[in-house]
PDB file of C-alpha atoms and ligand atoms in Angstrom:
ATOM      1  CA  UNK A   1     100.313 103.894-126.220  1.00  0.00           C
ATOM      2  CA  UNK A   2      96.584 106.019-126.910  1.00  0.00           C
ATOM      3  CA  UNK A   3      93.925 104.669-128.590  1.00  0.00           C
ATOM      4  CA  UNK A   4      94.146 103.623-132.354  1.00  0.00           C
ATOM      5  CA  UNK A   5      93.568 106.267-134.697  1.00  0.00           C
ATOM      6  CA  UNK A   6      90.410 105.967-137.133  1.00  0.00           C
ATOM      7  CA  UNK A   7      91.385 106.645-141.405  1.00  0.00           C
ATOM      8  CA  UNK A   8      87.980 107.847-142.517  1.00  0.00           C
ATOM      9  CA  UNK A   9      88.043 108.861-145.852  1.00  0.00           C
ATOM     10  CA  UNK A  10      90.505 105.714-146.557  1.00  0.00           C
ATOM     11  CA  UNK A  11      87.419 103.788-147.528  1.00  0.00           C
ATOM     12  CA  UNK A  12      86.052 106.772-149.783  1.00  0.00           C
ATOM     13  CA  UNK A  13      89.390 107.173-151.432  1.00  0.00           C
ATOM     14  CA  UNK A  14      89.620 103.711-152.791  1.00  0.00           C
ATOM     15  CA  UNK A  15      85.851 103.534-153.407  1.00  0.00           C
ATOM     16  CA  UNK A  16      86.277 106.540-156.265  1.00  0.00           C
ATOM     17  CA  UNK A  17      89.864 104.755-157.295  1.00  0.00           C
ATOM     18  CA  UNK A  18      91.438 107.976-156.087  1.00  0.00           C
ATOM     19  CA  UNK A  19      95.027 105.224-154.644  1.00  0.00           C
ATOM     20  CA  UNK A  20      95.040 104.105-157.849  1.00  0.00           C
ATOM     21  CA  UNK A  21      95.074 106.935-159.973  1.00  0.00           C
ATOM     22  CA  UNK A  22      97.088 108.807-157.285  1.00  0.00           C
ATOM     23  CA  UNK A  23      99.598 106.154-156.014  1.00  0.00           C
ATOM     24  CA  UNK A  24     100.234 105.554-160.449  1.00  0.00           C
ATOM     25  CA  UNK A  25     102.860 108.589-160.311  1.00  0.00           C
ATOM     26  CA  UNK A  26     104.178 107.605-157.277  1.00  0.00           C
ATOM     27  CA  UNK A  27     101.651 110.022-154.544  1.00  0.00           C
ATOM     28  CA  UNK A  28     101.605 108.417-151.504  1.00  0.00           C
ATOM     29  CA  UNK A  29      97.189 109.447-150.430  1.00  0.00           C
ATOM     30  CA  UNK A  30      97.032 109.571-146.926  1.00  0.00           C
ATOM     31  CA  UNK A  31      94.061 110.411-144.650  1.00  0.00           C
ATOM     32  CA  UNK A  32      94.507 112.670-141.656  1.00  0.00           C
ATOM     33  CA  UNK A  33      93.130 111.452-138.093  1.00  0.00           C
ATOM     34  CA  UNK A  34      89.713 111.602-137.387  1.00  0.00           C
ATOM     35  CA  UNK A  35      88.797 113.943-134.369  1.00  0.00           C
ATOM     36  CA  UNK A  36      89.771 111.845-131.473  1.00  0.00           C
ATOM     37  CA  UNK A  37      93.825 111.928-133.131  1.00  0.00           C
ATOM     38  CA  UNK A  38      93.414 116.429-133.956  1.00  0.00           C
ATOM     39  CA  UNK A  39      95.725 116.760-131.714  1.00  0.00           C
ATOM     40  CA  UNK A  40      98.352 114.890-132.331  1.00  0.00           C
ATOM     41  CA  UNK A  41     100.448 116.060-135.118  1.00  0.00           C
ATOM     42  CA  UNK A  42      99.250 113.815-138.455  1.00  0.00           C
ATOM     43  CA  UNK A  43     102.985 113.673-139.618  1.00  0.00           C
ATOM     44  CA  UNK A  44     103.630 111.701-137.128  1.00  0.00           C
ATOM     45  CA  UNK A  45     100.888 109.724-137.537  1.00  0.00           C
ATOM     46  CA  UNK A  46     101.560 109.386-141.802  1.00  0.00           C
ATOM     47  CA  UNK A  47     104.036 107.789-143.224  1.00  0.00           C
ATOM     48  CA  UNK A  48     107.130 108.254-144.149  1.00  0.00           C
ATOM     49  CA  UNK A  49     107.129 110.449-147.691  1.00  0.00           C
ATOM     50  CA  UNK A  50     109.726 108.736-149.377  1.00  0.00           C
ATOM     51  CA  UNK A  51     111.932 110.556-151.783  1.00  0.00           C
ATOM     52  CA  UNK A  52     110.175 111.813-154.986  1.00  0.00           C
ATOM     53  CA  UNK A  53     106.790 111.100-153.680  1.00  0.00           C
ATOM     54  CA  UNK A  54     104.244 113.699-152.706  1.00  0.00           C
ATOM     55  CA  UNK A  55     101.078 113.233-150.142  1.00  0.00           C
ATOM     56  CA  UNK A  56      97.885 113.483-149.801  1.00  0.00           C
ATOM     57  CA  UNK A  57      95.102 114.230-148.120  1.00  0.00           C
ATOM     58  CA  UNK A  58      91.824 114.042-149.302  1.00  0.00           C
ATOM     59  CA  UNK A  59      87.837 115.666-146.861  1.00  0.00           C
ATOM     60  CA  UNK A  60      85.555 116.904-149.058  1.00  0.00           C
ATOM     61  CA  UNK A  61      84.643 118.958-145.531  1.00  0.00           C
ATOM     62  CA  UNK A  62      87.972 120.562-145.735  1.00  0.00           C
ATOM     63  CA  UNK A  63      87.035 124.033-147.972  1.00  0.00           C
ATOM     64  CA  UNK A  64      83.216 124.866-145.619  1.00  0.00           C
ATOM     65  CA  UNK A  65      85.102 123.996-142.640  1.00  0.00           C
ATOM     66  CA  UNK A  66      85.728 127.005-140.997  1.00  0.00           C
ATOM     67  CA  UNK A  67      89.220 126.285-138.561  1.00  0.00           C
ATOM     68  CA  UNK A  68      90.736 124.025-141.771  1.00  0.00           C
ATOM     69  CA  UNK A  69      92.670 127.038-143.510  1.00  0.00           C
ATOM     70  CA  UNK A  70      94.657 127.936-140.383  1.00  0.00           C
ATOM     71  CA  UNK A  71      95.110 123.922-138.894  1.00  0.00           C
ATOM     72  CA  UNK A  72      96.527 123.285-142.025  1.00  0.00           C
ATOM     73  CA  UNK A  73      98.769 127.114-143.211  1.00  0.00           C
ATOM     74  CA  UNK A  74     100.087 126.245-139.023  1.00  0.00           C
ATOM     75  CA  UNK A  75     100.811 122.718-139.649  1.00  0.00           C
ATOM     76  CA  UNK A  76     103.025 122.386-143.704  1.00  0.00           C
ATOM     77  CA  UNK A  77     101.633 126.540-145.297  1.00  0.00           C
ATOM     78  CA  UNK A  78     103.092 125.091-147.814  1.00  0.00           C
ATOM     79  CA  UNK A  79     100.830 123.128-148.960  1.00  0.00           C
ATOM     80  CA  UNK A  80      99.048 123.327-152.051  1.00  0.00           C
ATOM     81  CA  UNK A  81      95.548 122.799-152.298  1.00  0.00           C
ATOM     82  CA  UNK A  82      92.708 121.128-154.883  1.00  0.00           C
ATOM     83  CA  UNK A  83      88.939 121.844-154.540  1.00  0.00           C
ATOM     84  CA  UNK A  84      86.587 120.523-157.269  1.00  0.00           C
ATOM     85  CA  UNK A  85      84.503 122.887-157.628  1.00  0.00           C
ATOM     86  CA  UNK A  86      80.688 121.805-159.149  1.00  0.00           C
ATOM     87  CA  UNK A  87      77.776 124.104-160.373  1.00  0.00           C
ATOM     88  CA  UNK A  88      75.966 124.907-156.537  1.00  0.00           C
ATOM     89  CA  UNK A  89      72.375 123.739-157.564  1.00  0.00           C
ATOM     90  CA  UNK A  90      73.498 120.722-158.824  1.00  0.00           C
ATOM     91  CA  UNK A  91      75.615 120.105-156.033  1.00  0.00           C
ATOM     92  CA  UNK A  92      72.571 120.855-153.032  1.00  0.00           C
ATOM     93  CA  UNK A  93      70.693 118.730-155.252  1.00  0.00           C
ATOM     94  CA  UNK A  94      73.508 115.465-155.936  1.00  0.00           C
ATOM     95  CA  UNK A  95      74.485 116.287-152.121  1.00  0.00           C
ATOM     96  CA  UNK A  96      70.579 116.389-151.325  1.00  0.00           C
ATOM     97  CA  UNK A  97      70.310 112.978-153.914  1.00  0.00           C
ATOM     98  CA  UNK A  98      72.523 111.442-151.441  1.00  0.00           C
ATOM     99  CA  UNK A  99      71.240 111.697-148.086  1.00  0.00           C
ATOM    100  CA  UNK A 100      67.877 110.913-149.728  1.00  0.00           C
ATOM    101  CA  UNK A 101      68.961 107.786-150.417  1.00  0.00           C
ATOM    102  CA  UNK A 102      69.826 107.399-146.834  1.00  0.00           C
ATOM    103  CA  UNK A 103      66.892 108.774-145.062  1.00  0.00           C
ATOM    104  CA  UNK A 104      64.011 108.159-147.451  1.00  0.00           C
ATOM    105  CA  UNK A 105      61.532 109.634-145.069  1.00  0.00           C
ATOM    106  CA  UNK A 106      63.298 113.691-145.969  1.00  0.00           C
ATOM    107  CA  UNK A 107      60.584 116.473-146.942  1.00  0.00           C
ATOM    108  CA  UNK A 108      60.857 117.278-150.347  1.00  0.00           C
ATOM    109  CA  UNK A 109      64.014 120.133-151.273  1.00  0.00           C
ATOM    110  CA  UNK A 110      61.691 122.191-152.285  1.00  0.00           C
ATOM    111  CA  UNK A 111      60.323 122.228-148.646  1.00  0.00           C
ATOM    112  CA  UNK A 112      64.084 122.178-147.405  1.00  0.00           C
ATOM    113  CA  UNK A 113      65.093 125.258-149.490  1.00  0.00           C
ATOM    114  CA  UNK A 114      62.497 127.348-148.140  1.00  0.00           C
ATOM    115  CA  UNK A 115      62.672 129.128-144.992  1.00  0.00           C
ATOM    116  CA  UNK A 116      59.398 131.460-145.722  1.00  0.00           C
ATOM    117  CA  UNK A 117      58.080 130.033-149.542  1.00  0.00           C
ATOM    118  CA  UNK A 118      56.062 132.440-150.061  1.00  0.00           C
ATOM    119  CA  UNK A 119      58.468 134.889-150.095  1.00  0.00           C
ATOM    120  CA  UNK A 120      61.066 132.612-151.613  1.00  0.00           C
ATOM    121  CA  UNK A 121      63.307 132.657-149.210  1.00  0.00           C
ATOM    122  CA  UNK A 122      66.634 130.363-149.460  1.00  0.00           C
ATOM    123  CA  UNK A 123      66.852 128.486-145.985  1.00  0.00           C
ATOM    124  CA  UNK A 124      70.867 129.097-146.231  1.00  0.00           C
ATOM    125  CA  UNK A 125      71.698 127.260-143.261  1.00  0.00           C
ATOM    126  CA  UNK A 126      70.265 124.674-145.052  1.00  0.00           C
ATOM    127  CA  UNK A 127      73.530 122.644-144.860  1.00  0.00           C
ATOM    128  CA  UNK A 128      72.481 121.817-149.155  1.00  0.00           C
ATOM    129  CA  UNK A 129      72.329 125.128-150.271  1.00  0.00           C
ATOM    130  CA  UNK A 130      75.543 126.563-147.820  1.00  0.00           C
ATOM    131  CA  UNK A 131      78.042 124.448-149.276  1.00  0.00           C
ATOM    132  CA  UNK A 132      77.481 126.024-152.292  1.00  0.00           C
ATOM    133  CA  UNK A 133      78.594 129.367-151.907  1.00  0.00           C
ATOM    134  CA  UNK A 134      81.738 129.406-152.485  1.00  0.00           C
ATOM    135  CA  UNK A 135      83.341 132.587-152.300  1.00  0.00           C
ATOM    136  CA  UNK A 136      82.569 132.728-148.695  1.00  0.00           C
ATOM    137  CA  UNK A 137      84.049 129.680-147.908  1.00  0.00           C
ATOM    138  CA  UNK A 138      87.443 130.986-150.626  1.00  0.00           C
ATOM    139  CA  UNK A 139      87.685 134.035-148.400  1.00  0.00           C
ATOM    140  CA  UNK A 140      88.106 132.417-145.269  1.00  0.00           C
ATOM    141  CA  UNK A 141      90.914 130.227-147.020  1.00  0.00           C
ATOM    142  CA  UNK A 142      92.535 133.581-148.774  1.00  0.00           C
ATOM    143  CA  UNK A 143      93.368 135.206-145.066  1.00  0.00           C
ATOM    144  CA  UNK A 144      95.643 131.717-144.965  1.00  0.00           C
ATOM    145  CA  UNK A 145      96.905 130.980-148.843  1.00  0.00           C
ATOM    146  CA  UNK A 146      97.425 132.535-151.669  1.00  0.00           C
ATOM    147  CA  UNK A 147      95.994 132.182-154.370  1.00  0.00           C
ATOM    148  CA  UNK A 148      98.115 130.981-156.430  1.00  0.00           C
ATOM    149  CA  UNK A 149      98.142 128.412-153.734  1.00  0.00           C
ATOM    150  CA  UNK A 150      95.165 126.100-154.388  1.00  0.00           C
ATOM    151  CA  UNK A 151      93.408 125.069-157.721  1.00  0.00           C
ATOM    152  CA  UNK A 152      90.483 124.887-158.381  1.00  0.00           C
ATOM    153  CA  UNK A 153      89.650 122.651-160.673  1.00  0.00           C
ATOM    154  CA  UNK A 154      85.870 122.167-162.590  1.00  0.00           C
ATOM    155  CA  UNK A 155      83.734 119.339-160.992  1.00  0.00           C
ATOM    156  CA  UNK A 156      81.663 119.783-165.143  1.00  0.00           C
ATOM    157  CA  UNK A 157      84.788 119.272-167.124  1.00  0.00           C
ATOM    158  CA  UNK A 158      86.524 116.708-164.549  1.00  0.00           C
ATOM    159  CA  UNK A 159      83.278 114.604-166.578  1.00  0.00           C
ATOM    160  CA  UNK A 160      83.805 115.863-170.636  1.00  0.00           C
ATOM    161  CA  UNK A 161      87.344 116.318-170.225  1.00  0.00           C
ATOM    162  CA  UNK A 162      88.974 114.405-167.413  1.00  0.00           C
ATOM    163  CA  UNK A 163      92.108 113.863-168.692  1.00  0.00           C
ATOM    164  CA  UNK A 164      92.979 117.732-169.800  1.00  0.00           C
ATOM    165  CA  UNK A 165      91.346 118.282-166.616  1.00  0.00           C
ATOM    166  CA  UNK A 166      93.887 115.953-164.858  1.00  0.00           C
ATOM    167  CA  UNK A 167      97.068 116.877-166.328  1.00  0.00           C
ATOM    168  CA  UNK A 168      95.564 120.680-165.109  1.00  0.00           C
ATOM    169  CA  UNK A 169      96.746 118.763-161.788  1.00  0.00           C
ATOM    170  CA  UNK A 170      99.736 117.551-161.811  1.00  0.00           C
ATOM    171  CA  UNK A 171     101.199 120.672-163.349  1.00  0.00           C
ATOM    172  CA  UNK A 172      99.706 122.200-160.655  1.00  0.00           C
ATOM    173  CA  UNK A 173     101.457 119.984-158.442  1.00  0.00           C
ATOM    174  CA  UNK A 174     104.900 119.598-160.203  1.00  0.00           C
ATOM    175  CA  UNK A 175     104.319 116.248-161.747  1.00  0.00           C
ATOM    176  CA  UNK A 176     105.465 114.890-165.650  1.00  0.00           C
ATOM    177  CA  UNK A 177     101.675 114.523-167.533  1.00  0.00           C
ATOM    178  CA  UNK A 178     101.473 110.811-166.781  1.00  0.00           C
ATOM    179  CA  UNK A 179      97.457 109.643-166.815  1.00  0.00           C
ATOM    180  CA  UNK A 180      96.805 110.960-170.171  1.00  0.00           C
ATOM    181  CA  UNK A 181      93.344 111.100-171.923  1.00  0.00           C
ATOM    182  CA  UNK A 182      94.861 107.268-173.559  1.00  0.00           C
ATOM    183  CA  UNK A 183      93.521 105.948-169.364  1.00  0.00           C
ATOM    184  CA  UNK A 184      89.826 107.168-169.405  1.00  0.00           C
ATOM    185  CA  UNK A 185      86.883 105.521-172.079  1.00  0.00           C
ATOM    186  CA  UNK A 186      83.409 106.705-171.366  1.00  0.00           C
ATOM    187  CA  UNK A 187      81.067 104.229-169.657  1.00  0.00           C
ATOM    188  CA  UNK A 188      77.977 104.645-171.804  1.00  0.00           C
ATOM    189  CA  UNK A 189      75.537 102.847-169.291  1.00  0.00           C
ATOM    190  CA  UNK A 190      77.702 104.430-166.246  1.00  0.00           C
ATOM    191  CA  UNK A 191      77.250 107.701-168.390  1.00  0.00           C
ATOM    192  CA  UNK A 192      80.907 109.241-166.717  1.00  0.00           C
ATOM    193  CA  UNK A 193      84.507 108.586-167.923  1.00  0.00           C
ATOM    194  CA  UNK A 194      86.173 105.209-165.687  1.00  0.00           C
ATOM    195  CA  UNK A 195      89.848 103.954-166.353  1.00  0.00           C
ATOM    196  CA  UNK A 196      90.635 101.264-168.676  1.00  0.00           C
ATOM    197  CA  UNK A 197      92.733  99.046-166.178  1.00  0.00           C
ATOM    198  CA  UNK A 198      92.552 100.109-162.459  1.00  0.00           C
ATOM    199  CA  UNK A 199      96.261 100.057-161.629  1.00  0.00           C
ATOM    200  CA  UNK A 200      97.276  96.747-160.939  1.00  0.00           C
ATOM    201  CA  UNK A 201      94.270  94.858-162.564  1.00  0.00           C
ATOM    202  CA  UNK A 202      93.588  94.550-166.529  1.00  0.00           C
ATOM    203  CA  UNK A 203      90.417  95.187-165.504  1.00  0.00           C
ATOM    204  CA  UNK A 204      88.220  98.889-166.656  1.00  0.00           C
ATOM    205  CA  UNK A 205      87.396 100.986-163.272  1.00  0.00           C
ATOM    206  CA  UNK A 206      84.863 102.631-162.523  1.00  0.00           C
ATOM    207  CA  UNK A 207      83.784 105.359-159.814  1.00  0.00           C
ATOM    208  CA  UNK A 208      80.825 103.500-158.034  1.00  0.00           C
ATOM    209  CA  UNK A 209      77.044 102.866-157.650  1.00  0.00           C
ATOM    210  CA  UNK A 210      76.784 105.563-154.805  1.00  0.00           C
ATOM    211  CA  UNK A 211      78.268 107.956-157.723  1.00  0.00           C
ATOM    212  CA  UNK A 212      76.473 109.436-160.391  1.00  0.00           C
ATOM    213  CA  UNK A 213      72.742 109.085-159.254  1.00  0.00           C
ATOM    214  CA  UNK A 214      70.449 109.351-160.409  1.00  0.00           C
ATOM    215  CA  UNK A 215      68.665 113.062-159.370  1.00  0.00           C
ATOM    216  CA  UNK A 216      64.661 113.239-158.299  1.00  0.00           C
ATOM    217  CA  UNK A 217      63.242 115.858-160.792  1.00  0.00           C
ATOM    218  CA  UNK A 218      63.232 118.958-158.637  1.00  0.00           C
ATOM    219  CA  UNK A 219      60.362 122.632-159.164  1.00  0.00           C
ATOM    220  CA  UNK A 220      61.494 124.005-162.085  1.00  0.00           C
ATOM    221  CA  UNK A 221      60.473 126.769-159.887  1.00  0.00           C
ATOM    222  CA  UNK A 222      62.927 126.796-156.840  1.00  0.00           C
ATOM    223  CA  UNK A 223      65.415 125.934-159.409  1.00  0.00           C
ATOM    224  CA  UNK A 224      66.136 129.060-161.351  1.00  0.00           C
ATOM    225  CA  UNK A 225      64.722 130.661-157.459  1.00  0.00           C
ATOM    226  CA  UNK A 226      67.862 129.310-156.402  1.00  0.00           C
ATOM    227  CA  UNK A 227      70.159 130.040-159.430  1.00  0.00           C
ATOM    228  CA  UNK A 228      68.896 133.454-158.981  1.00  0.00           C
ATOM    229  CA  UNK A 229      70.288 133.163-155.268  1.00  0.00           C
ATOM    230  CA  UNK A 230      73.770 131.749-156.309  1.00  0.00           C
ATOM    231  CA  UNK A 231      74.098 134.356-159.042  1.00  0.00           C
ATOM    232  CA  UNK A 232      76.318 136.898-157.389  1.00  0.00           C
ATOM    233  CA  UNK A 233      78.525 134.437-155.193  1.00  0.00           C
ATOM    234  CA  UNK A 234      78.996 132.240-158.692  1.00  0.00           C
ATOM    235  CA  UNK A 235      80.068 135.904-160.059  1.00  0.00           C
ATOM    236  CA  UNK A 236      82.406 136.395-156.940  1.00  0.00           C
ATOM    237  CA  UNK A 237      83.686 133.329-156.845  1.00  0.00           C
ATOM    238  CA  UNK A 238      84.674 133.320-160.896  1.00  0.00           C
ATOM    239  CA  UNK A 239      86.962 136.603-159.611  1.00  0.00           C
ATOM    240  CA  UNK A 240      88.509 135.753-157.193  1.00  0.00           C
ATOM    241  CA  UNK A 241      89.928 132.501-158.799  1.00  0.00           C
ATOM    242  CA  UNK A 242      89.910 134.560-162.084  1.00  0.00           C
ATOM    243  CA  UNK A 243      88.027 131.189-163.731  1.00  0.00           C
ATOM    244  CA  UNK A 244      84.735 131.793-165.271  1.00  0.00           C
ATOM    245  CA  UNK A 245      82.786 127.755-163.895  1.00  0.00           C
ATOM    246  CA  UNK A 246      79.936 128.695-167.171  1.00  0.00           C
ATOM    247  CA  UNK A 247      77.261 127.530-163.929  1.00  0.00           C
ATOM    248  CA  UNK A 248      75.030 130.032-165.775  1.00  0.00           C
TER     249      UNK A 248
HETATM  250  N1  PPS B   1      84.029 109.356-163.763  1.00  0.00           N
HETATM  251  C1  PPS B   1      82.679 109.498-162.447  1.00  0.00           C
HETATM  252  N2  PPS B   1      81.788 108.255-162.320  1.00  0.00           N
HETATM  253  C2  PPS B   1      81.017 108.903-161.228  1.00  0.00           C
HETATM  254  N3  PPS B   1      81.120 109.911-160.557  1.00  0.00           N
HETATM  255  C3  PPS B   1      81.750 111.048-161.349  1.00  0.00           C
HETATM  256  C4  PPS B   1      82.318 110.944-162.114  1.00  0.00           C
HETATM  257  N4  PPS B   1      83.002 112.012-162.494  1.00  0.00           N
HETATM  258  C5  PPS B   1      82.233 113.140-161.077  1.00  0.00           C
HETATM  259  N5  PPS B   1      80.872 112.268-160.437  1.00  0.00           N
HETATM  260  C6  PPS B   1      80.489 113.558-159.910  1.00  0.00           C
HETATM  261  O1  PPS B   1      80.976 112.788-158.351  1.00  0.00           O
HETATM  262  C7  PPS B   1      79.711 112.961-157.483  1.00  0.00           C
HETATM  263  C8  PPS B   1      79.872 113.082-156.396  1.00  0.00           C
HETATM  264  O2  PPS B   1      81.262 112.458-155.523  1.00  0.00           O
HETATM  265  P1  PPS B   1      80.956 113.690-154.467  1.00  0.00           P
HETATM  266  O3  PPS B   1      82.519 114.477-153.771  1.00  0.00           O
HETATM  267  O4  PPS B   1      78.789 113.409-153.635  1.00  0.00           O
HETATM  268  O5  PPS B   1      81.073 112.816-153.493  1.00  0.00           O
HETATM  269  S1  PPS B   1      81.504 112.361-151.971  1.00  0.00           S
HETATM  270  O6  PPS B   1      80.765 113.009-151.396  1.00  0.00           O
HETATM  271  O7  PPS B   1      83.064 113.220-151.901  1.00  0.00           O
HETATM  272  O8  PPS B   1      81.415 110.612-151.765  1.00  0.00           O
HETATM  273  C9  PPS B   1      78.894 112.515-158.849  1.00  0.00           C
HETATM  274  O9  PPS B   1      78.214 113.315-158.044  1.00  0.00           O
HETATM  275  P2  PPS B   1      76.389 112.963-158.101  1.00  0.00           P
HETATM  276  O10 PPS B   1      76.270 112.743-160.198  1.00  0.00           O
HETATM  277  O11 PPS B   1      75.424 114.260-158.205  1.00  0.00           O
HETATM  278  O12 PPS B   1      75.830 111.577-157.439  1.00  0.00           O
HETATM  279  C10 PPS B   1      78.953 112.452-160.469  1.00  0.00           C
HETATM  280  O13 PPS B   1      78.947 113.680-160.902  1.00  0.00           O
END
């Protein structure tokens, strides 16, 4: 027997309450194996999906991984894809905040943003910037999947109206609308919606400490420059998805 595969995202899913949410609607959440195992058919490594269940897998980096669409399509071309997107400028700052929490000595956000600050040339090779060019990544997916097979969830609405966005997710997956307003409350201290009851518990459940970190103050001129940079890509993304995410 070969070495056991690691399941790198299982913990993250649990941290985010994802497993609890999906299992409530009888969905099997099973992560794909980590890179050493990718040559094996992930199907063989996953628990069996029983009648009436849907298997879900979540890895944020798939959306920006060049090889992902071809691999997923060759494995199961009918796979339904869900992408959560937020304002790319806020996303870049959030990404930077996460790195900063692990490496406090990194340069400032402002200095990493530019190849040349005087000319205002943005460093598009910096992953925090690159990931937010959604239209470009989506083009790669549309070579393998029809647009109707992809649901785009607004990260902003997931906060302002979690039940509404989850309603769209349930419809897209062909599930009964079981998760509704009744499942959420707004936690003022956290500044985010939380679940009234986590599965198997009578206690409320909010996402962990690493979600919803306070972002550092960024020079508004830099923020504006980034807004200008992303605008055409955002417009193209709205056109491709048929949804206006209201990021401008
Ligand atoms: N309910 C609730 N509670 C806490 N946080 C919430 C919630 N809903 C959405 N968010 C937003 O999720 C952001 C973190 O998610 P990430 O996608 O960056 O996480 S991860 O990279 O997949 O670990 C996190 O980004 P930051 O605010 O930058 O920390 C939040 O804005």
